[in-house]
Short mmCIF file of C-alpha atoms in Angstrom, two decimals:
data_model
loop_
_atom_site.label_atom_id
_atom_site.label_comp_id
_atom_site.label_asym_id
_atom_site.label_seq_id
_atom_site.Cartn_x
_atom_site.Cartn_y
_atom_site.Cartn_z
CA MET A 1 -9.58 -54.57 97.51
CA ALA A 2 -7.53 -53.89 94.39
CA LEU A 3 -3.86 -54.80 94.35
CA LEU A 4 -2.82 -51.27 93.37
CA GLU A 5 -4.93 -48.14 93.91
CA LEU A 6 -4.25 -44.48 93.20
CA GLU A 7 -6.74 -42.18 94.88
CA ASP A 8 -6.86 -38.43 94.24
CA VAL A 9 -3.13 -38.35 93.39
CA THR A 10 -1.72 -34.92 92.60
CA ILE A 11 1.87 -34.35 91.48
CA GLU A 12 3.71 -31.09 91.13
CA TYR A 13 7.00 -30.05 89.54
CA GLU A 14 8.98 -27.01 90.62
CA THR A 15 10.12 -25.09 87.55
CA GLU A 16 11.88 -21.78 86.94
CA ALA A 17 8.53 -20.40 85.81
CA GLY A 18 6.79 -21.58 88.97
CA PRO A 19 4.99 -24.71 90.19
CA LEU A 20 3.51 -26.95 87.51
CA GLU A 21 0.76 -29.38 88.48
CA ALA A 22 1.46 -32.23 86.06
CA VAL A 23 -1.11 -34.63 87.54
CA ASP A 24 -4.35 -33.50 89.13
CA ALA A 25 -6.55 -35.76 91.29
CA VAL A 26 -5.97 -39.04 89.42
CA ASP A 27 -7.88 -42.17 90.48
CA LEU A 28 -7.21 -45.66 89.11
CA THR A 29 -7.12 -49.28 90.26
CA VAL A 30 -5.28 -52.39 89.09
CA ASP A 31 -6.14 -55.95 90.07
CA SER A 32 -3.77 -58.90 90.19
CA GLY A 33 -3.19 -60.38 86.74
CA GLU A 34 -4.75 -57.36 85.02
CA THR A 35 -3.25 -55.03 82.43
CA LEU A 36 -4.13 -51.36 82.83
CA GLY A 37 -3.30 -49.20 79.84
CA ILE A 38 -2.58 -45.49 80.28
CA VAL A 39 -2.78 -43.54 77.04
CA GLY A 40 -2.70 -39.94 75.88
CA GLU A 41 -0.65 -37.34 74.06
CA SER A 42 2.87 -36.37 75.08
CA GLY A 43 2.87 -34.24 78.20
CA CYS A 44 -0.49 -35.48 79.48
CA GLY A 45 1.00 -36.97 82.68
CA LYS A 46 1.24 -40.66 81.76
CA THR A 47 4.89 -41.18 82.69
CA THR A 48 4.55 -39.00 85.77
CA VAL A 49 1.74 -41.23 87.05
CA ALA A 50 3.80 -44.35 86.28
CA LYS A 51 6.88 -43.05 88.09
CA SER A 52 4.85 -41.86 91.07
CA ILE A 53 3.88 -45.46 91.88
CA LEU A 54 7.50 -46.14 92.89
CA ASN A 55 8.24 -42.51 93.79
CA ILE A 56 11.01 -42.28 91.21
CA LEU A 57 10.00 -38.83 90.00
CA ASP A 58 12.60 -36.35 88.81
CA ALA A 59 14.28 -34.37 91.58
CA ASN A 60 11.96 -31.38 91.11
CA GLY A 61 8.81 -33.51 91.28
CA SER A 62 6.77 -34.45 94.35
CA ILE A 63 3.48 -36.09 95.25
CA THR A 64 1.48 -33.28 96.85
CA GLY A 65 -1.80 -35.06 97.46
CA GLY A 66 -3.65 -38.36 97.51
CA GLU A 67 -2.71 -41.95 98.28
CA ILE A 68 -0.96 -44.72 96.35
CA ARG A 69 -1.89 -48.03 97.98
CA PHE A 70 -0.23 -51.35 97.21
CA ASP A 71 -1.96 -54.31 98.82
CA GLY A 72 -3.63 -51.85 101.20
CA ARG A 73 -0.39 -50.08 102.19
CA ASP A 74 0.00 -46.38 101.38
CA LEU A 75 3.33 -46.08 99.57
CA THR A 76 3.37 -42.28 99.93
CA GLU A 77 3.95 -42.73 103.66
CA LEU A 78 7.06 -44.89 103.22
CA SER A 79 10.57 -43.52 103.48
CA GLU A 80 13.07 -43.80 100.63
CA THR A 81 14.82 -46.62 102.51
CA GLU A 82 11.56 -48.51 103.02
CA LEU A 83 10.65 -48.16 99.36
CA ARG A 84 14.07 -49.38 98.27
CA GLN A 85 14.22 -52.31 100.69
CA GLN A 86 10.60 -53.47 100.66
CA ILE A 87 8.85 -52.37 97.47
CA ARG A 88 11.06 -51.63 94.46
CA TRP A 89 12.00 -54.64 92.35
CA GLN A 90 10.60 -57.30 94.70
CA GLU A 91 6.98 -56.04 94.76
CA ILE A 92 6.79 -53.44 91.98
CA SER A 93 9.31 -53.19 89.14
CA PHE A 94 9.77 -50.65 86.36
CA ILE A 95 10.57 -51.01 82.66
CA PRO A 96 11.77 -47.66 81.25
CA GLN A 97 11.19 -46.38 77.74
CA ASN A 98 14.89 -45.72 77.07
CA ALA A 99 16.88 -48.83 77.90
CA MET A 100 20.20 -47.30 76.87
CA ALA A 101 19.78 -44.41 79.28
CA SER A 102 18.70 -46.67 82.15
CA LEU A 103 21.54 -49.19 81.89
CA ASP A 104 24.95 -48.26 83.31
CA PRO A 105 27.47 -48.16 80.42
CA VAL A 106 30.47 -49.14 82.57
CA TYR A 107 29.07 -52.45 83.85
CA THR A 108 28.09 -55.55 81.92
CA VAL A 109 24.35 -56.07 81.62
CA GLY A 110 24.64 -59.35 83.51
CA ASN A 111 26.42 -57.64 86.39
CA GLN A 112 23.61 -55.08 86.66
CA VAL A 113 20.97 -57.80 86.97
CA GLN A 114 23.08 -59.66 89.52
CA GLN A 115 23.40 -56.51 91.63
CA VAL A 116 19.62 -56.23 91.90
CA ILE A 117 19.29 -59.88 92.89
CA ARG A 118 22.04 -59.78 95.52
CA GLU A 119 20.89 -56.47 97.02
CA HIS A 120 17.40 -57.76 97.68
CA THR A 121 18.05 -61.44 98.47
CA ASP A 122 20.61 -63.55 100.31
CA GLN A 123 21.70 -65.37 97.17
CA SER A 124 25.40 -65.98 96.65
CA LYS A 125 27.29 -64.46 93.75
CA ALA A 126 27.25 -67.80 91.92
CA ALA A 127 23.50 -68.24 92.46
CA ALA A 128 22.81 -64.70 91.30
CA ARG A 129 24.86 -65.32 88.17
CA GLU A 130 22.96 -68.53 87.46
CA ARG A 131 19.63 -66.77 88.01
CA THR A 132 20.71 -63.98 85.62
CA GLU A 133 21.55 -66.49 82.90
CA GLU A 134 18.12 -68.11 83.38
CA LEU A 135 16.43 -64.71 83.11
CA PHE A 136 18.30 -63.88 79.90
CA GLN A 137 17.20 -67.14 78.33
CA HIS A 138 13.66 -66.52 79.55
CA VAL A 139 13.48 -63.17 77.72
CA GLY A 140 15.01 -64.54 74.53
CA LEU A 141 18.67 -63.64 75.02
CA ASP A 142 21.61 -66.02 74.87
CA SER A 143 23.06 -66.50 78.35
CA GLY A 144 26.46 -65.50 76.98
CA ARG A 145 25.19 -61.94 76.47
CA THR A 146 25.40 -61.41 80.24
CA ASN A 147 29.06 -60.50 79.65
CA ASP A 148 28.22 -57.75 77.16
CA TYR A 149 28.06 -54.03 77.84
CA PRO A 150 24.92 -52.07 76.89
CA HIS A 151 26.49 -50.54 73.77
CA GLU A 152 27.20 -54.02 72.41
CA LEU A 153 23.49 -54.87 72.25
CA SER A 154 20.80 -53.78 69.83
CA GLY A 155 17.86 -51.67 70.98
CA GLY A 156 15.59 -54.69 71.21
CA GLN A 157 18.19 -56.69 73.12
CA ARG A 158 18.68 -53.85 75.61
CA GLN A 159 14.94 -53.70 76.15
CA ARG A 160 14.94 -57.43 76.86
CA VAL A 161 17.63 -56.80 79.50
CA THR A 162 15.42 -54.24 81.23
CA ILE A 163 12.58 -56.77 81.18
CA ALA A 164 14.92 -59.36 82.74
CA LEU A 165 15.70 -56.80 85.44
CA ALA A 166 12.01 -56.24 86.04
CA LEU A 167 11.42 -59.99 86.38
CA ALA A 168 14.41 -60.74 88.58
CA LEU A 169 12.45 -60.93 91.84
CA GLU A 170 9.07 -61.93 90.37
CA PRO A 171 7.16 -58.79 91.39
CA ALA A 172 3.40 -58.50 91.77
CA VAL A 173 3.25 -55.40 89.55
CA ILE A 174 5.29 -54.40 86.51
CA VAL A 175 5.10 -50.76 85.41
CA ALA A 176 6.11 -50.47 81.75
CA ASP A 177 6.69 -46.92 80.53
CA GLU A 178 6.45 -46.97 76.72
CA PRO A 179 8.78 -50.00 76.51
CA THR A 180 8.57 -50.26 72.72
CA THR A 181 9.37 -46.62 71.92
CA GLY A 182 12.09 -46.30 69.27
CA LEU A 183 11.97 -49.97 68.25
CA ASP A 184 11.03 -51.15 64.78
CA VAL A 185 7.60 -52.72 64.37
CA VAL A 186 8.88 -56.30 64.27
CA VAL A 187 10.82 -55.90 67.51
CA GLN A 188 7.87 -54.04 69.07
CA ASP A 189 5.67 -57.04 68.37
CA GLU A 190 8.25 -59.41 69.86
CA ILE A 191 8.50 -57.32 73.04
CA MET A 192 4.69 -57.15 73.35
CA GLN A 193 4.40 -60.93 72.98
CA LEU A 194 7.17 -61.41 75.55
CA LEU A 195 5.41 -59.20 78.10
CA ASP A 196 2.13 -61.02 77.50
CA ARG A 197 3.77 -64.41 78.05
CA ILE A 198 5.53 -63.24 81.20
CA GLN A 199 2.32 -61.86 82.65
CA ASP A 200 0.57 -65.18 82.09
CA GLU A 201 3.39 -67.07 83.77
CA LEU A 202 3.71 -64.79 86.82
CA ASP A 203 0.03 -63.76 87.06
CA CYS A 204 1.32 -60.26 87.77
CA ALA A 205 -0.41 -56.95 87.13
CA VAL A 206 0.94 -54.69 84.40
CA VAL A 207 0.59 -50.92 84.12
CA PHE A 208 1.37 -50.16 80.48
CA VAL A 209 2.01 -46.57 79.42
CA THR A 210 1.90 -45.58 75.76
CA HIS A 211 0.67 -42.95 73.31
CA ASP A 212 -0.45 -45.65 70.87
CA MET A 213 -4.18 -46.34 71.01
CA SER A 214 -3.90 -49.49 68.88
CA VAL A 215 -1.44 -51.11 71.30
CA ILE A 216 -3.67 -50.30 74.27
CA ALA A 217 -6.68 -51.80 72.50
CA GLU A 218 -4.82 -55.07 71.99
CA ILE A 219 -3.29 -55.65 75.42
CA SER A 220 -5.34 -53.92 78.11
CA ASP A 221 -8.19 -55.04 80.33
CA HIS A 222 -8.92 -51.49 81.51
CA VAL A 223 -7.88 -48.17 79.99
CA VAL A 224 -7.13 -44.74 81.43
CA VAL A 225 -7.21 -41.93 78.87
CA MET A 226 -5.29 -38.95 80.25
CA TYR A 227 -5.39 -35.36 79.10
CA ALA A 228 -3.53 -32.40 80.61
CA GLY A 229 -2.91 -34.20 83.89
CA ARG A 230 -6.50 -35.40 84.36
CA VAL A 231 -8.31 -38.67 83.67
CA ALA A 232 -10.59 -37.89 80.73
CA GLU A 233 -12.04 -41.40 80.48
CA TYR A 234 -11.68 -44.67 82.38
CA GLY A 235 -13.29 -48.07 81.85
CA THR A 236 -12.92 -51.52 80.40
CA THR A 237 -11.13 -51.67 77.08
CA ARG A 238 -14.40 -52.58 75.36
CA ASP A 239 -16.25 -49.63 76.89
CA VAL A 240 -13.52 -47.10 76.14
CA PHE A 241 -13.09 -48.20 72.53
CA LYS A 242 -16.58 -49.34 71.58
CA ARG A 243 -18.63 -46.98 73.75
CA SER A 244 -16.36 -43.93 73.96
CA ALA A 245 -18.08 -41.02 75.65
CA HIS A 246 -15.42 -38.32 76.01
CA PRO A 247 -14.71 -36.17 72.92
CA TYR A 248 -10.96 -36.47 73.51
CA THR A 249 -11.08 -40.29 73.43
CA ILE A 250 -13.16 -40.16 70.27
CA GLY A 251 -10.66 -37.76 68.73
CA LEU A 252 -7.69 -39.96 69.65
CA GLN A 253 -9.27 -43.00 68.04
CA ASN A 254 -9.84 -41.07 64.83
CA ALA A 255 -6.20 -39.94 64.85
CA PHE A 256 -4.63 -43.42 65.11
CA PRO A 257 -4.62 -46.34 62.68
CA THR A 258 -5.75 -49.68 64.08
CA MET A 259 -3.66 -52.84 64.17
CA ARG A 260 -6.36 -54.71 62.19
CA ARG A 261 -6.70 -52.44 59.18
CA HIS A 262 -4.49 -50.06 57.23
CA PRO A 263 -6.01 -46.59 56.98
CA GLU A 264 -6.93 -45.11 53.63
CA PRO A 265 -4.83 -42.06 52.63
CA GLY A 266 -6.22 -39.01 54.39
CA SER A 267 -8.63 -41.03 56.53
CA LEU A 268 -7.02 -40.20 59.87
CA ILE A 269 -8.35 -37.07 61.57
CA SER A 270 -6.12 -34.93 63.77
CA ILE A 271 -7.24 -32.97 66.81
CA GLU A 272 -6.62 -29.30 66.13
CA GLY A 273 -4.50 -27.34 68.61
CA SER A 274 -2.30 -28.41 71.53
CA PRO A 275 -2.81 -29.35 75.18
CA PRO A 276 -2.95 -26.40 77.59
CA ASN A 277 0.03 -24.99 79.47
CA LEU A 278 -0.18 -26.57 82.92
CA LEU A 279 1.64 -23.63 84.49
CA ASP A 280 -1.68 -21.85 83.97
CA PRO A 281 -4.32 -24.48 83.22
CA PRO A 282 -7.79 -23.41 82.10
CA SER A 283 -10.66 -23.41 84.52
CA GLY A 284 -13.30 -26.02 83.87
CA CYS A 285 -12.76 -28.83 81.38
CA ARG A 286 -9.10 -29.17 80.36
CA PHE A 287 -10.15 -30.10 76.81
CA LEU A 288 -12.33 -26.99 76.44
CA ASP A 289 -10.31 -25.08 73.82
CA ARG A 290 -9.88 -28.08 71.51
CA CYS A 291 -13.31 -29.63 71.88
CA PRO A 292 -15.75 -29.03 69.00
CA PHE A 293 -18.70 -29.73 71.30
CA SER A 294 -17.88 -27.31 74.13
CA THR A 295 -20.38 -24.80 75.46
CA GLU A 296 -20.39 -22.13 78.14
CA VAL A 297 -20.98 -24.72 80.87
CA CYS A 298 -17.62 -26.32 80.01
CA HIS A 299 -15.88 -23.41 81.73
CA HIS A 300 -16.94 -25.16 84.94
CA ASP A 301 -15.21 -28.33 86.14
CA PRO A 302 -17.34 -31.32 85.10
CA GLY A 303 -15.81 -33.71 87.62
CA PRO A 304 -16.03 -37.48 87.08
CA VAL A 305 -19.37 -38.78 85.78
CA GLU A 306 -20.26 -42.47 85.51
CA VAL A 307 -21.79 -43.26 82.11
CA ASP A 308 -21.98 -47.03 82.65
CA GLU A 309 -21.03 -49.22 85.59
CA GLY A 310 -17.26 -48.84 86.00
CA HIS A 311 -17.05 -46.46 83.04
CA ARG A 312 -16.53 -42.80 83.85
CA ILE A 313 -15.63 -39.60 82.04
CA GLU A 314 -14.94 -35.96 82.89
CA CYS A 315 -17.51 -34.30 80.65
CA HIS A 316 -20.75 -32.35 81.14
CA PHE A 317 -22.53 -34.29 78.38
CA PRO A 318 -22.46 -38.05 79.07
CA GLU A 319 -25.87 -38.43 77.45
CA LYS A 320 -24.51 -37.18 74.10
CA ARG A 321 -22.14 -40.10 73.59
CA GLU A 322 -23.74 -41.32 70.36
CA THR A 323 -23.91 -37.80 68.92
CA PHE A 324 -20.27 -37.17 69.73
CA GLN A 325 -19.25 -40.49 68.13
CA GLU A 326 -21.20 -39.78 64.96
CA ARG A 327 -20.06 -36.19 64.53
CA GLY A 328 -16.55 -36.97 65.75
CA ALA A 329 -16.02 -39.21 62.72
CA ASP A 330 -16.43 -36.15 60.46
CA ARG A 331 -13.21 -34.27 59.70
CA GLU A 332 -15.00 -30.93 59.53
CA THR A 333 -16.11 -31.32 63.13
CA TRP A 334 -12.52 -30.90 64.31
CA GLN A 335 -11.53 -28.05 62.00
CA HIS A 336 -12.29 -25.18 64.33
CA VAL A 337 -9.63 -22.64 65.31
CA SER A 338 -11.11 -20.72 68.22
CA PRO A 339 -13.78 -21.06 70.92
CA ASP A 340 -15.88 -18.52 68.97
CA ARG A 341 -16.35 -21.10 66.22
CA GLN A 342 -17.03 -24.08 68.45
CA GLU A 343 -20.21 -26.02 67.92
CA ASN A 344 -22.96 -25.71 70.49
CA ALA A 345 -23.52 -29.18 71.89
CA SER A 346 -26.81 -28.15 73.47
CA SER A 347 -28.35 -27.63 70.01
CA ASP A 348 -27.79 -31.27 68.95
#
């Protein structure tokens, strides 16, 4: 049994224009000590999935289907009080992408960490203060910074505070929602190394959300590639990056530089178009209108298909993986503007 399992999870937001299904039937698993990377374009549902694990969705969002099991216990059946008292912080913690927005500006950062410790343990005020100073040193901050307010810290220092908060009660799972967004590349690398060291020390699971394929390739054991609220591809990091089978994954890899080599000018290939409007999603494959390999059959839902053991995609053509990889590396393949000009995959 996996430590954390999401099965058929569906999440909906109420909007002025009507209900919007931001996440549709998502399945994923995370084992103890494992890093699961969730990657995709903005608006694909990554952060919504991450927040659903702790049920900290925005007020207009709700989990409308499926189960989220932690250590065999369905978290969707717990009350807000049970989640707050039994799960959040002590079992599953959350690192937000915007540290400044998540920290209270009227309290010192040390006080905010101490509040978490005292609310969930029977530690005295002095013990909580000592533990906070230890945590700050552990994440690379001087213990004297506990007396600072959020605005007195740099972006990287604030992110280290949120990591200290996440570590305060030594949880089994840390959910990190784009924790390096907005930081310069040097600080990003420092934060990534810090998270890697912490995971080794605690043997905790990490769910890491990002739009950056190169980061996911470096840190993850398994990868979920999301598109328009669905899981386009799921597998080990090696399978997803070396044996990509979904056209969207192939397109994403062509659109991002790697951490090992600097791209030649003009070598990156963008995916034409934009994700669909989820107020009125297309029938069939969600990637249909942007996929250069789509055919008439793609108007029907492909459902999940296993291409290798533990490696699945939502595509009607799993057997065309090598063809998609070869043609997907050609810029002209992606330069279509309408379904009328799409290539016919069945002719390959």
